[in-house]
Amino acid sequence: ASGTMYIETGQLDAAQQQLEAALDLAKTSENRFLQATILVEIGNLRMAQEQYKEALAAFTDSAELVKDERAAPVAAVALVNAGKAARALGQDQQAGELLARALPLMRALPDSRDKVFGLIAIGRGLAEQRKRVPDPKNTELLRAAEVLEEAGSIGERLGDVRAASYAMGYRGQVYEEERRYDEALLLTRRALTLSLQVEAPESLYLWQWQTGRLLKAKGQ
């Protein structure tokens, strides 16, 4: 086990060195788009290493570098991931602000699987935000449900059954937190059916577990 861990750590370090070298070259060429893209990869690597402060810095630097329409996909991903890093650091207010900045950028992108999963990440982030920051009117939770509904609709339009399953299942989870059990169960069963269609065990167990929780909550 220790040997495997050593190899994995060595691989991460090597990847880090390669990305840092690539970033230096991109800076030399003054290519801001390339710099921003590399910074997102550096941030992802830092997240994998649980170096959340360094990850947050990389993601926010990336978002600041790209502000024109052509770079919107990079900025949207950078801000979503920055929100995750901020939340891992316990910086809940900043996490909410970063997600709020990411949402219009993500919505403006052409429909794609990446857009669906980006919206899912934002929706889940908003739902998580509500658990950490007082929200007596459930504003964040309702926004989360709205974003997840949008993600599910896009997934269905694209015929991306797997993506639609995740959007519906996580939306069901939001309704579960609101104790809207009938709606939550309907969405979760729909997500379960979609997971079965594409034979996706990595999500199937989530929706089976969620169905069980909901049935228990309903006294069944």
Short mmCIF file of C-alpha atoms in Angstrom, two decimals:
data_model
loop_
_atom_site.label_atom_id
_atom_site.label_comp_id
_atom_site.label_asym_id
_atom_site.label_seq_id
_atom_site.Cartn_x
_atom_site.Cartn_y
_atom_site.Cartn_z
CA ALA A 1 0.00 0.00 0.00
CA SER A 2 2.80 2.41 0.87
CA GLY A 3 4.47 1.72 -2.49
CA THR A 4 1.27 2.59 -4.34
CA MET A 5 0.91 5.80 -2.36
CA TYR A 6 4.53 6.69 -3.12
CA ILE A 7 3.99 6.20 -6.85
CA GLU A 8 0.81 8.27 -6.83
CA THR A 9 2.51 11.10 -4.94
CA GLY A 10 5.44 11.02 -7.35
CA GLN A 11 3.08 11.19 -10.31
CA LEU A 12 1.28 14.19 -8.83
CA ASP A 13 4.57 15.97 -8.20
CA ALA A 14 5.72 15.29 -11.77
CA ALA A 15 2.42 16.57 -13.15
CA GLN A 16 2.73 19.69 -11.00
CA GLN A 17 6.22 20.40 -12.35
CA GLN A 18 5.05 19.93 -15.94
CA LEU A 19 2.11 22.27 -15.46
CA GLU A 20 4.26 24.92 -13.79
CA ALA A 21 6.72 24.73 -16.71
CA ALA A 22 3.84 25.01 -19.19
CA LEU A 23 2.49 28.04 -17.32
CA ASP A 24 5.89 29.76 -17.50
CA LEU A 25 5.97 29.21 -21.27
CA ALA A 26 2.40 30.55 -21.63
CA LYS A 27 3.40 33.66 -19.66
CA THR A 28 6.39 34.18 -21.94
CA SER A 29 4.11 34.11 -24.97
CA GLU A 30 1.59 36.36 -23.17
CA ASN A 31 -1.19 33.93 -24.10
CA ARG A 32 -3.81 34.70 -21.42
CA PHE A 33 -6.26 32.03 -22.58
CA LEU A 34 -3.60 29.32 -22.39
CA GLN A 35 -2.45 30.59 -18.98
CA ALA A 36 -6.03 30.44 -17.69
CA THR A 37 -6.51 26.90 -18.99
CA ILE A 38 -3.29 25.69 -17.38
CA LEU A 39 -4.22 27.38 -14.09
CA VAL A 40 -7.49 25.41 -14.02
CA GLU A 41 -5.48 22.20 -14.39
CA ILE A 42 -3.11 23.31 -11.64
CA GLY A 43 -6.11 24.07 -9.43
CA ASN A 44 -7.59 20.63 -10.12
CA LEU A 45 -4.29 19.02 -9.17
CA ARG A 46 -4.12 21.05 -5.96
CA MET A 47 -7.67 19.94 -5.12
CA ALA A 48 -6.63 16.31 -5.59
CA GLN A 49 -3.78 16.99 -3.15
CA GLU A 50 -6.23 18.68 -0.72
CA GLN A 51 -4.22 21.90 -0.98
CA TYR A 52 -7.36 24.00 -1.07
CA LYS A 53 -5.79 27.41 -0.47
CA GLU A 54 -3.43 26.97 -3.42
CA ALA A 55 -6.28 25.57 -5.54
CA LEU A 56 -8.48 28.58 -4.78
CA ALA A 57 -5.67 30.95 -5.80
CA ALA A 58 -5.14 29.08 -9.09
CA PHE A 59 -8.83 29.06 -9.98
CA THR A 60 -9.42 32.72 -9.13
CA ASP A 61 -6.29 33.75 -11.06
CA SER A 62 -7.61 31.79 -14.03
CA ALA A 63 -10.99 33.53 -13.92
CA GLU A 64 -9.33 36.95 -13.74
CA LEU A 65 -7.22 36.27 -16.82
CA VAL A 66 -10.12 35.49 -19.17
CA LYS A 67 -12.96 37.96 -19.43
CA ASP A 68 -13.99 37.94 -23.09
CA GLU A 69 -16.84 35.85 -24.50
CA ARG A 70 -14.57 33.32 -26.23
CA ALA A 71 -13.04 32.37 -22.88
CA ALA A 72 -16.38 32.02 -21.05
CA PRO A 73 -16.13 28.19 -20.77
CA VAL A 74 -12.76 28.44 -18.99
CA ALA A 75 -13.96 31.23 -16.69
CA ALA A 76 -17.15 29.33 -15.82
CA VAL A 77 -15.26 26.17 -14.88
CA ALA A 78 -12.65 28.15 -12.95
CA LEU A 79 -15.32 29.91 -10.89
CA VAL A 80 -17.27 26.70 -10.17
CA ASN A 81 -14.11 24.97 -9.00
CA ALA A 82 -13.07 28.04 -7.02
CA GLY A 83 -16.40 27.80 -5.21
CA LYS A 84 -15.63 24.19 -4.28
CA ALA A 85 -12.19 25.16 -2.98
CA ALA A 86 -13.59 28.07 -0.96
CA ARG A 87 -16.21 25.79 0.57
CA ALA A 88 -13.51 23.26 1.50
CA LEU A 89 -11.71 26.10 3.29
CA GLY A 90 -14.87 27.05 5.18
CA GLN A 91 -15.12 30.37 3.31
CA ASP A 92 -18.85 30.03 2.73
CA GLN A 93 -19.65 33.60 1.77
CA GLN A 94 -16.90 33.64 -0.86
CA ALA A 95 -18.08 30.26 -2.15
CA GLY A 96 -21.58 31.66 -2.67
CA GLU A 97 -20.23 34.74 -4.46
CA LEU A 98 -18.10 32.61 -6.79
CA LEU A 99 -21.05 30.36 -7.68
CA ALA A 100 -23.20 33.44 -8.33
CA ARG A 101 -20.56 34.69 -10.78
CA ALA A 102 -20.29 31.29 -12.45
CA LEU A 103 -24.03 30.76 -13.04
CA PRO A 104 -24.69 33.34 -15.80
CA LEU A 105 -21.48 32.31 -17.59
CA MET A 106 -22.48 28.64 -17.49
CA ARG A 107 -26.03 29.40 -18.64
CA ALA A 108 -24.72 31.37 -21.61
CA LEU A 109 -22.70 28.45 -22.97
CA PRO A 110 -24.03 26.30 -25.85
CA ASP A 111 -25.86 23.20 -24.63
CA SER A 112 -23.47 20.31 -24.02
CA ARG A 113 -22.72 17.57 -21.50
CA ASP A 114 -20.09 19.84 -19.91
CA LYS A 115 -22.72 22.56 -19.47
CA VAL A 116 -25.12 20.09 -17.84
CA PHE A 117 -22.52 18.90 -15.34
CA GLY A 118 -21.42 22.49 -14.74
CA LEU A 119 -24.97 23.45 -13.84
CA ILE A 120 -25.26 20.35 -11.64
CA ALA A 121 -22.10 21.41 -9.79
CA ILE A 122 -23.53 24.90 -9.26
CA GLY A 123 -26.89 23.53 -8.13
CA ARG A 124 -25.27 21.20 -5.63
CA GLY A 125 -23.03 24.02 -4.43
CA LEU A 126 -26.03 26.27 -3.82
CA ALA A 127 -27.77 23.48 -1.89
CA GLU A 128 -24.65 22.94 0.21
CA GLN A 129 -24.44 26.69 0.81
CA ARG A 130 -27.86 26.64 2.43
CA LYS A 131 -26.65 24.10 5.00
CA ARG A 132 -23.80 26.35 6.07
CA VAL A 133 -25.31 29.85 5.86
CA PRO A 134 -28.67 30.77 7.48
CA ASP A 135 -31.35 30.99 4.78
CA PRO A 136 -34.75 31.34 6.49
CA LYS A 137 -36.61 31.85 3.19
CA ASN A 138 -34.88 28.85 1.55
CA THR A 139 -33.77 31.13 -1.28
CA GLU A 140 -30.58 29.18 -2.03
CA LEU A 141 -32.38 25.86 -1.91
CA LEU A 142 -35.00 27.04 -4.38
CA ARG A 143 -32.29 28.43 -6.67
CA ALA A 144 -30.50 25.09 -6.45
CA ALA A 145 -33.67 23.24 -7.51
CA GLU A 146 -34.17 25.67 -10.39
CA VAL A 147 -30.60 25.21 -11.67
CA LEU A 148 -30.83 21.42 -11.39
CA GLU A 149 -34.15 21.44 -13.24
CA GLU A 150 -32.50 23.45 -16.02
CA ALA A 151 -29.61 20.95 -16.14
CA GLY A 152 -32.04 18.02 -16.39
CA SER A 153 -33.99 19.65 -19.20
CA ILE A 154 -30.81 20.26 -21.21
CA GLY A 155 -29.65 16.69 -20.59
CA GLU A 156 -32.95 15.33 -21.86
CA ARG A 157 -32.86 17.58 -24.95
CA LEU A 158 -29.37 16.35 -25.74
CA GLY A 159 -30.43 12.74 -25.21
CA ASP A 160 -27.76 12.46 -22.51
CA VAL A 161 -29.51 10.01 -20.21
CA ARG A 162 -26.64 9.73 -17.73
CA ALA A 163 -26.39 13.51 -17.23
CA ALA A 164 -30.18 13.86 -16.95
CA SER A 165 -30.19 11.13 -14.29
CA TYR A 166 -27.72 13.03 -12.12
CA ALA A 167 -29.63 16.30 -12.50
CA MET A 168 -32.95 14.69 -11.54
CA GLY A 169 -31.49 12.69 -8.68
CA TYR A 170 -29.75 15.66 -7.09
CA ARG A 171 -32.87 17.77 -7.56
CA GLY A 172 -34.73 15.04 -5.70
CA GLN A 173 -32.16 15.40 -2.93
CA VAL A 174 -32.91 19.13 -2.70
CA TYR A 175 -36.62 18.40 -2.33
CA GLU A 176 -35.80 15.75 0.26
CA GLU A 177 -34.10 18.46 2.33
CA GLU A 178 -37.24 20.57 2.01
CA ARG A 179 -39.30 17.56 3.15
CA ARG A 180 -41.21 17.61 -0.14
CA TYR A 181 -41.07 13.84 -0.12
CA ASP A 182 -43.61 13.05 -2.86
CA GLU A 183 -41.84 15.29 -5.40
CA ALA A 184 -38.45 14.03 -4.24
CA LEU A 185 -39.52 10.41 -4.65
CA LEU A 186 -40.93 11.03 -8.13
CA LEU A 187 -37.65 12.62 -9.29
CA THR A 188 -35.50 9.99 -7.60
CA ARG A 189 -37.41 7.14 -9.22
CA ARG A 190 -37.07 8.86 -12.59
CA ALA A 191 -33.30 9.18 -11.99
CA LEU A 192 -33.20 5.51 -11.00
CA THR A 193 -34.96 4.46 -14.21
CA LEU A 194 -32.54 6.50 -16.32
CA SER A 195 -29.53 4.99 -14.52
CA LEU A 196 -30.86 1.52 -15.28
CA GLN A 197 -31.24 2.43 -18.96
CA VAL A 198 -27.56 3.28 -19.32
CA GLU A 199 -26.30 0.69 -16.80
CA ALA A 200 -24.64 3.30 -14.58
CA PRO A 201 -23.87 1.58 -11.23
CA GLU A 202 -21.90 4.62 -10.04
CA SER A 203 -25.16 6.58 -9.82
CA LEU A 204 -27.63 3.70 -9.44
CA TYR A 205 -26.67 3.07 -5.82
CA LEU A 206 -27.13 6.77 -5.00
CA TRP A 207 -30.73 6.78 -6.19
CA GLN A 208 -31.52 3.41 -4.58
CA TRP A 209 -30.21 4.75 -1.28
CA GLN A 210 -32.14 8.00 -1.72
CA THR A 211 -35.33 6.09 -2.55
CA GLY A 212 -34.91 4.10 0.66
CA ARG A 213 -34.45 7.27 2.73
CA LEU A 214 -37.53 8.85 1.20
CA LEU A 215 -39.71 5.79 1.72
CA LYS A 216 -38.58 5.67 5.35
CA ALA A 217 -39.43 9.35 5.75
CA LYS A 218 -42.91 8.63 4.36
CA GLY A 219 -43.36 5.76 6.83
CA GLN A 220 -43.12 3.09 4.12
#
